[in-house]
Short mmCIF file of C-alpha atoms in Angstrom, two decimals:
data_model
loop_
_atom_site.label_atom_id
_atom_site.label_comp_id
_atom_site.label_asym_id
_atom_site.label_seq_id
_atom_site.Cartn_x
_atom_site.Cartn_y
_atom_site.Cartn_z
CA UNK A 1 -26.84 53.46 -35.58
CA UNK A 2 -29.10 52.69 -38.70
CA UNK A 3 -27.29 53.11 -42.21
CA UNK A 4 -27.41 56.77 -43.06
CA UNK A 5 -30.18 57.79 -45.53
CA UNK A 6 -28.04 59.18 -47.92
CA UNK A 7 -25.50 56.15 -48.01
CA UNK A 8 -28.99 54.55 -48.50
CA UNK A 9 -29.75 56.19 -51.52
CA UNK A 10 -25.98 55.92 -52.22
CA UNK A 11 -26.33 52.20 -52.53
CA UNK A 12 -29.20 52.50 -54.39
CA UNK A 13 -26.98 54.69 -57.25
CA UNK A 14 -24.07 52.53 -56.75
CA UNK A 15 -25.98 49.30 -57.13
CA UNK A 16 -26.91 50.55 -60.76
CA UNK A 17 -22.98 50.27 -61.94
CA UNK A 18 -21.56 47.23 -63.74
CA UNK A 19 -20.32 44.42 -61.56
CA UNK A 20 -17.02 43.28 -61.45
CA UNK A 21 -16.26 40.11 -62.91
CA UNK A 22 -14.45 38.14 -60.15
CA UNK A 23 -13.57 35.32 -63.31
CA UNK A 24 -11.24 37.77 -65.07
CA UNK A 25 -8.54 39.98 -64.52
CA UNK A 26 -8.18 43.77 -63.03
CA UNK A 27 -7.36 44.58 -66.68
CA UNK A 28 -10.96 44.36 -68.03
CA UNK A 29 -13.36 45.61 -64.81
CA UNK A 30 -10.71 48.45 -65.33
CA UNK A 31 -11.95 49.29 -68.83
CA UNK A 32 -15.26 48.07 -67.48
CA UNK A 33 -15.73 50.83 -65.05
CA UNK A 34 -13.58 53.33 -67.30
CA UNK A 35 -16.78 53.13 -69.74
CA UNK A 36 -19.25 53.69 -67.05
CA UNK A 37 -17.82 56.72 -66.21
CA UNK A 38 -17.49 57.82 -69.16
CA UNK A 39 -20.67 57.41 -69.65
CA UNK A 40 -22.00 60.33 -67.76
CA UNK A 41 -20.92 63.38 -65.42
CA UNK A 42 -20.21 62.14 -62.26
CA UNK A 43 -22.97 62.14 -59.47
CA UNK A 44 -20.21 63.89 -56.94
CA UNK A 45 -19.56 67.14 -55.97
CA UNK A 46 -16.44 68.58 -57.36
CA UNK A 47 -14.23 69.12 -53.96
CA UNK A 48 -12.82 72.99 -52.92
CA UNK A 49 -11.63 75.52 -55.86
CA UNK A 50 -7.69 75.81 -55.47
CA UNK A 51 -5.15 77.98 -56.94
CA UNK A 52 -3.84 75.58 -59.51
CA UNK A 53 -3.86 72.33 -60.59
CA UNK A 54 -0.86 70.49 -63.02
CA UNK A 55 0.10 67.03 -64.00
CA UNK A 56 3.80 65.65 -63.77
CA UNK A 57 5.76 62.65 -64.72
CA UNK A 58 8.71 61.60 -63.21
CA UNK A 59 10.90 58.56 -63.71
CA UNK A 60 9.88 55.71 -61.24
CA UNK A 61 10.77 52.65 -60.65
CA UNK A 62 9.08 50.96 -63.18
CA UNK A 63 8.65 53.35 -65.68
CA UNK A 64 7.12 56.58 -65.84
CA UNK A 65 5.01 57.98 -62.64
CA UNK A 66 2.69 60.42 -63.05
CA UNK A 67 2.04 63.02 -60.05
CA UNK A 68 -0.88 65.39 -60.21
CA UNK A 69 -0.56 68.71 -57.85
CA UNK A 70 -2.76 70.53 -56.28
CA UNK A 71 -1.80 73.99 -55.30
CA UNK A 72 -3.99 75.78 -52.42
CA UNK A 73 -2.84 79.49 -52.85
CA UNK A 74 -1.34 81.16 -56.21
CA UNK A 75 2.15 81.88 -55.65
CA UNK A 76 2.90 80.45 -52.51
CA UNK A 77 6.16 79.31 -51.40
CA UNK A 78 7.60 76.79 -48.45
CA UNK A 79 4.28 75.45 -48.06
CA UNK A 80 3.66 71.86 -46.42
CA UNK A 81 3.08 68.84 -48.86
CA UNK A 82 0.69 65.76 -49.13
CA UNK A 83 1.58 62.80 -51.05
CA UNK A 84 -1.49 61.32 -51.36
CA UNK A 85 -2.30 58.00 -52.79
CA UNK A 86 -5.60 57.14 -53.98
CA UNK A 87 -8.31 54.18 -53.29
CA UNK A 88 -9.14 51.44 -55.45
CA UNK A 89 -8.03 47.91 -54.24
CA UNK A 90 -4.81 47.98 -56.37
CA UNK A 91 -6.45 47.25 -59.00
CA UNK A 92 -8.35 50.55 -59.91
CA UNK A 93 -8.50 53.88 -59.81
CA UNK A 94 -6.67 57.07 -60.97
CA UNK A 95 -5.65 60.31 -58.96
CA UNK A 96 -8.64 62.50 -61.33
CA UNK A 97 -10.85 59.89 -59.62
CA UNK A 98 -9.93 61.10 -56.52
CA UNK A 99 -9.89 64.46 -57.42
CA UNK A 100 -12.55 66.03 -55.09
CA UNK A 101 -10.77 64.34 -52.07
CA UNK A 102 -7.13 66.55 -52.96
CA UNK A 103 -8.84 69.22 -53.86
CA UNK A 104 -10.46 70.06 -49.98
CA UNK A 105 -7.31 68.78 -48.34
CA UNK A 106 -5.13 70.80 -50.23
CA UNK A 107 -7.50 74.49 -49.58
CA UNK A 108 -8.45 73.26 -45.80
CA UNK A 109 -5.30 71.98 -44.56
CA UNK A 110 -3.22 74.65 -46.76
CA UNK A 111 -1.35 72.17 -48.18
CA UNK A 112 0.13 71.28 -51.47
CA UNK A 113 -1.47 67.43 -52.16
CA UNK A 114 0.79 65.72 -54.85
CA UNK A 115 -1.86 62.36 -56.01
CA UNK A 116 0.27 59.63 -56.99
CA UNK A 117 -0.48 57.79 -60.55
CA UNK A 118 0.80 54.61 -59.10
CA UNK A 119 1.03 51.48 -61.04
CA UNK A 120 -2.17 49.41 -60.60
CA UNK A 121 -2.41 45.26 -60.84
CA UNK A 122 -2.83 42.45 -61.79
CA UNK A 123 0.31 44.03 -64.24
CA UNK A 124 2.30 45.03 -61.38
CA UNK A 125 1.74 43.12 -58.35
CA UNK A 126 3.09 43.76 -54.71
CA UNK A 127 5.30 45.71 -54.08
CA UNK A 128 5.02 47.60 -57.15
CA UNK A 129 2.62 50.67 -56.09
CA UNK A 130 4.58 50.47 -52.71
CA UNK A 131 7.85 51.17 -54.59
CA UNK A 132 6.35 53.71 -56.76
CA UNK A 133 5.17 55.42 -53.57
CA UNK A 134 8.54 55.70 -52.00
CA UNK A 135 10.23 56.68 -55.28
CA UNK A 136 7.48 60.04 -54.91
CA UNK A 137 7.98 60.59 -51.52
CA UNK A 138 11.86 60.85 -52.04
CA UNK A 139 11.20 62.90 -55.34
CA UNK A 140 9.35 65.33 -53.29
CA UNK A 141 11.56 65.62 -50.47
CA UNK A 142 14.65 66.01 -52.85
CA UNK A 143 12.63 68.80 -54.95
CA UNK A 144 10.30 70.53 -52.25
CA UNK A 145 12.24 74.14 -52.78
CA UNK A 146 11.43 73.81 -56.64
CA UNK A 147 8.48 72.84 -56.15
CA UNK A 148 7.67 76.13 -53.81
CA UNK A 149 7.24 73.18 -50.57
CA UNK A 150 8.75 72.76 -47.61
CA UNK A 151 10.73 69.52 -47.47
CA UNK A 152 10.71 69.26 -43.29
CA UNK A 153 6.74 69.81 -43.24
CA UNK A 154 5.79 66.44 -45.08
CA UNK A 155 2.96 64.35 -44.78
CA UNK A 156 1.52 61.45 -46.59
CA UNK A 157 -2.28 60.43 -47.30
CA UNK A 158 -4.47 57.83 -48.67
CA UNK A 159 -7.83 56.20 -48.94
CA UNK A 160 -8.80 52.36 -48.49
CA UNK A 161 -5.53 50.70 -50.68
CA UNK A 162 -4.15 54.19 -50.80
CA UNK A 163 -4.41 53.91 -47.23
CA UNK A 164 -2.78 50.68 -47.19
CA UNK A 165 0.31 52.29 -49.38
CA UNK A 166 0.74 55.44 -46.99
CA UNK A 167 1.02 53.48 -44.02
CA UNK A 168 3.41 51.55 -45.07
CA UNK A 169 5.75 54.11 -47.04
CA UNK A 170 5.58 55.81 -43.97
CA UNK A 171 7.04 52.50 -42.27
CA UNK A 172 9.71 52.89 -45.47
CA UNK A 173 10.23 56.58 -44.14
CA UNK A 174 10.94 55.96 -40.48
CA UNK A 175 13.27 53.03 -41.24
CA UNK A 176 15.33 55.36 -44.19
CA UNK A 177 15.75 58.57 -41.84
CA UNK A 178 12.97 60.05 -43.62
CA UNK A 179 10.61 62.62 -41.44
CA UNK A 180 7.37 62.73 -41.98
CA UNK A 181 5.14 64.90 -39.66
CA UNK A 182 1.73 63.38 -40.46
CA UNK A 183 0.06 60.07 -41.57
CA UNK A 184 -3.70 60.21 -42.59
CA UNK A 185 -5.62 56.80 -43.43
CA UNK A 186 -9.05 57.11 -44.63
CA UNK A 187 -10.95 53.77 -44.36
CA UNK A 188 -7.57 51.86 -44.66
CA UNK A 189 -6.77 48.37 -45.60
CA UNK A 190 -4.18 46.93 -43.33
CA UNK A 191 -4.52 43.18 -43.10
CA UNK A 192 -5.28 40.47 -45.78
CA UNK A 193 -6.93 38.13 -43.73
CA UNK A 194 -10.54 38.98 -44.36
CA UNK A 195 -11.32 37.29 -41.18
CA UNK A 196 -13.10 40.53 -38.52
CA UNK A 197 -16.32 40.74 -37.27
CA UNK A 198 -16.86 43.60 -39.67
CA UNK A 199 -16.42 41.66 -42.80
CA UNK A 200 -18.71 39.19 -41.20
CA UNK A 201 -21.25 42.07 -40.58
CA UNK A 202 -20.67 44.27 -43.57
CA UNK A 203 -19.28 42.04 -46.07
CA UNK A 204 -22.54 42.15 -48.36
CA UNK A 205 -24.61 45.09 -49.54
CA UNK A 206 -22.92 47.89 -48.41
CA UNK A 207 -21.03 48.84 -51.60
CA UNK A 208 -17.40 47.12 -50.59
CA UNK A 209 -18.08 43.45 -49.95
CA UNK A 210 -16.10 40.34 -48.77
CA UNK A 211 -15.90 39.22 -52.20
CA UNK A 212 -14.82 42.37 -53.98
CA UNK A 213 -11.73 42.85 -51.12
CA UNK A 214 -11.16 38.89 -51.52
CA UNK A 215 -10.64 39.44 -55.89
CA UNK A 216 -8.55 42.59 -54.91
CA UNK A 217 -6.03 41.15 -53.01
CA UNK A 218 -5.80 37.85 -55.07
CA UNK A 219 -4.83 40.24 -57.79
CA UNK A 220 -2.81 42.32 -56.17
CA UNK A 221 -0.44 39.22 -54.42
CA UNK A 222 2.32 37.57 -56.49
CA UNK A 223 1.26 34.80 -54.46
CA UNK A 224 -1.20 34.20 -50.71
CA UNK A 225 1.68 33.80 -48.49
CA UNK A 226 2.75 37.39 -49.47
CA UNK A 227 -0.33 38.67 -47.56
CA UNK A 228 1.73 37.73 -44.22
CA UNK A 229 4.13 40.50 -45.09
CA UNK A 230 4.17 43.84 -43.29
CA UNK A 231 4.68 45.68 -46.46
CA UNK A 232 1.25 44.18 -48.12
CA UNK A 233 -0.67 44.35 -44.41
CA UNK A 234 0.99 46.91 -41.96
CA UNK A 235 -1.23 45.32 -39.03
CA UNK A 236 1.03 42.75 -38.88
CA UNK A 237 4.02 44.93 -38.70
CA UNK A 238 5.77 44.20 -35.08
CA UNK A 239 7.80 47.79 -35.00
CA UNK A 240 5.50 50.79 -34.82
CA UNK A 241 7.20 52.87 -32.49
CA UNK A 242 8.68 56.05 -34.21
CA UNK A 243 5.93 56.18 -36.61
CA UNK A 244 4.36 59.50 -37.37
CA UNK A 245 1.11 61.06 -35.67
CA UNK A 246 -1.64 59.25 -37.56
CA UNK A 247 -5.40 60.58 -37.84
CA UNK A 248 -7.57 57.27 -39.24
CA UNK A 249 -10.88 57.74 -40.36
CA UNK A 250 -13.43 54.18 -40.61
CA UNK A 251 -17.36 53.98 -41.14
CA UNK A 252 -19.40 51.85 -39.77
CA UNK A 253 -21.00 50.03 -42.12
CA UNK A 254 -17.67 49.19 -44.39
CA UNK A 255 -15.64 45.38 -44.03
CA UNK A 256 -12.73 47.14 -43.68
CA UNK A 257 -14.04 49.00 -40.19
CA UNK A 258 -12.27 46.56 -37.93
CA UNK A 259 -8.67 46.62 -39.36
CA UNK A 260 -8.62 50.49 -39.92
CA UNK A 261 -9.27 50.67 -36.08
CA UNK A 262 -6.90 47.55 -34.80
CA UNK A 263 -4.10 49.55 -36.83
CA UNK A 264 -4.79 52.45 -34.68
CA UNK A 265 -4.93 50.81 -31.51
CA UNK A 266 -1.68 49.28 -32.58
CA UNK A 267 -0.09 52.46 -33.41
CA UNK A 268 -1.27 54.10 -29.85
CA UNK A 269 -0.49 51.03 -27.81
CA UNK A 270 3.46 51.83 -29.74
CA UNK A 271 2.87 55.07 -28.05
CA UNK A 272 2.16 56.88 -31.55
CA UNK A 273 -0.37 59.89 -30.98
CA UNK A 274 -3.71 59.06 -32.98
CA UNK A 275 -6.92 60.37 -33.91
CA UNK A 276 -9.33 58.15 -34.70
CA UNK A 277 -12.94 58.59 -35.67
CA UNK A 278 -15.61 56.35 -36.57
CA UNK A 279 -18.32 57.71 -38.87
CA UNK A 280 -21.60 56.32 -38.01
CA UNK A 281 -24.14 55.25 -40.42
CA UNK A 282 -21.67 55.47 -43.15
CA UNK A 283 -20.31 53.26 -46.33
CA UNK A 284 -16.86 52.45 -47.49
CA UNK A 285 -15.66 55.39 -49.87
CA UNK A 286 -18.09 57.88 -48.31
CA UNK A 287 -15.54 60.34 -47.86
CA UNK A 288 -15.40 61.08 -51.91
CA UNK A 289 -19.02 60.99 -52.09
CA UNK A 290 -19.27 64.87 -51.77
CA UNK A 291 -22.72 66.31 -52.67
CA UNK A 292 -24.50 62.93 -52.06
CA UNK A 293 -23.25 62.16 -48.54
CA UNK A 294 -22.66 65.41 -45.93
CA UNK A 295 -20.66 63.46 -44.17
CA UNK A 296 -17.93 62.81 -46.57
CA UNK A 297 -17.12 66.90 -45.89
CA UNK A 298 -17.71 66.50 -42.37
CA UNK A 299 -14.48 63.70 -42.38
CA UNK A 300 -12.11 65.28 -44.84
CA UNK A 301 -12.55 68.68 -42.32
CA UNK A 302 -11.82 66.31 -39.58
CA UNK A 303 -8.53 64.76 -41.98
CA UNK A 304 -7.34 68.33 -43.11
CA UNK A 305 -7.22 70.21 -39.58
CA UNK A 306 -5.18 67.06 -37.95
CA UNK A 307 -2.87 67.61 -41.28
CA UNK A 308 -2.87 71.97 -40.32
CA UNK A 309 -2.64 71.36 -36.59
CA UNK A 310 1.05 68.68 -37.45
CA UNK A 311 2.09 70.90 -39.91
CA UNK A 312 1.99 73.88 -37.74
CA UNK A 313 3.66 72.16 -34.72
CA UNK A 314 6.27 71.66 -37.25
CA UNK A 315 6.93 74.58 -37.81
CA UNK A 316 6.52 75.83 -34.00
CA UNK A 317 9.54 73.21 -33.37
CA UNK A 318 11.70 74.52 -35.74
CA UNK A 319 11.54 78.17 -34.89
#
């Protein structure tokens, strides 16, 4: 299928921001791209209206670690939880950034969606935002009945290197005794090699590019060979059995395309029950692009009724 006219004119916007500069650090296209949106509103709808939003810290691993939640209903009590981890190539990106994505899981799937400040490189490196993904997911299990959730309905959540970290805290989950009922990857990364016939088709003008994922993981690595380890790409993890029901979204035109679908064969061919959907026409990150792109509500739907549907056989198994 063609590219989508509005990831067309999506491009178009998108080619307007500052470049990142591939000869310096994640520390200054950071503050780079921290300007530009300062700049001006942002061109994206807002997401669903929820009951209440508040922002945590926590003590994590390596310091503080914020949390932001996202409460569907005013009030409510035992409900099913989200740890969601947001998109940015390690190197950028904040849970507010992300903001419209919680907000519709957390109203369509009924859900409370905890967003994970984790810490970003090139100042922490792998396995730093892993770690400071487990240390949440424990944190919420431990305090789900404080925090009005249900600790046995859990899921976890992410987008592109948020994908990357919930697929493999979930690996961290399964091998600690942890039970998580859900696993949803939105355009994820799962291999460092850089080396599919996607990134060969897609890996220029279409918003992500070769280069861009290339600068990501080189800061992101303490060092290349670390790109071989399951914990930095979970498509080369050898044990997937056990894993939790996984719903992975990928768009056509996006590098990544290839690896987000190999990691769901993998996980079916481990007998691991998957939904997987392939948006045609669309760009990497479309899924945030809310009020520029119809599909991006179209997929986040598709994400939050796979997250309902597990949390309510859940429940069904423990009546």
């Amino acid at each position: 299928m063609p590219l989508n006219p509005q990831a067309a004119k999506m491009l178009e916007i998108l080619a307007m921001m500052p470049p990142i500069d591939y000869s310096a650090d994640g520390t200054k296209a950071r503050a780079v791209m921290a300007a530009a949106a300062a700049a001006g509103p942002s061109p994206f709808g807002p997401g669903d209206e929820v009951a209440h939003i508040e922002d945590r810290t926590i003590t994590g691993p390596g310091g503080p670690l914020g949390l932001r939640f996202y409460y569907p209903r005013a009030n409510a009590s035992n409900l099913p939880v989200t740890v969601y981890f947001h998109g940015g190539g390690f190197v950028l990106g904040c849970p507010k950034e992300h903001d419209n994505i919680c907000r519709s899981l957390a109203k369509r799937a009924d859900t409370l969606v905890i967003s994970v400040d984790y810490r970003l490189a090139p100042e922490a490196k792998f396995p730093a935002p892993i770690d400071d993904g487990w240390a949440a997911l424990c944190w919420v299990r431990d305090t789900a009945k404080t925090l009005g959730a249900d600790a046995s309905r859990i899921a976890v959540a992410g987008d592109s290197a948020g994908g990357n970290i919930a697929a493999v805290v979930a690996h961290r989950a399964r091998d600690n005794g942890l039970t998580l009922c859900h696993q949803s990857l939105i355009y994820p990364v799962t291999d460092s090699a850089l080396n599919t016939a996607s990134y060969s088709e897609m890996g220029t003008g279409h918003f992500l590019t070769t280069e861009m994922m290339r600068w990501y993981w080189e800061q992101y690595l303490p060092h290349k060979s670390a790109g071989s380890d399951p914990m930095a790409s979970p498509l080369r993890q050898k044990r997937l059995q056990h894993l939790p029901p996984a719903t992975i979204v990928t768009a056509q035109y996006d590098p990544l395309r290839d690896e987000g679908e190999a990691y769901g064969l993998a996980l079916i061919e481990a007998g691991v029950p998957v939904r997987m959907q392939r948006w045609p026409g669309q760009i990497h990150g479309f899924a945030s692009m809310m009020g520029m792109i119809d599909a991006a509500d179209d997929a986040l739907t598709f994400v939050a009724s796979a997250l309902r549907e597990s949390f309510d056989t859940t429940s069904q198994r423990a009546a």
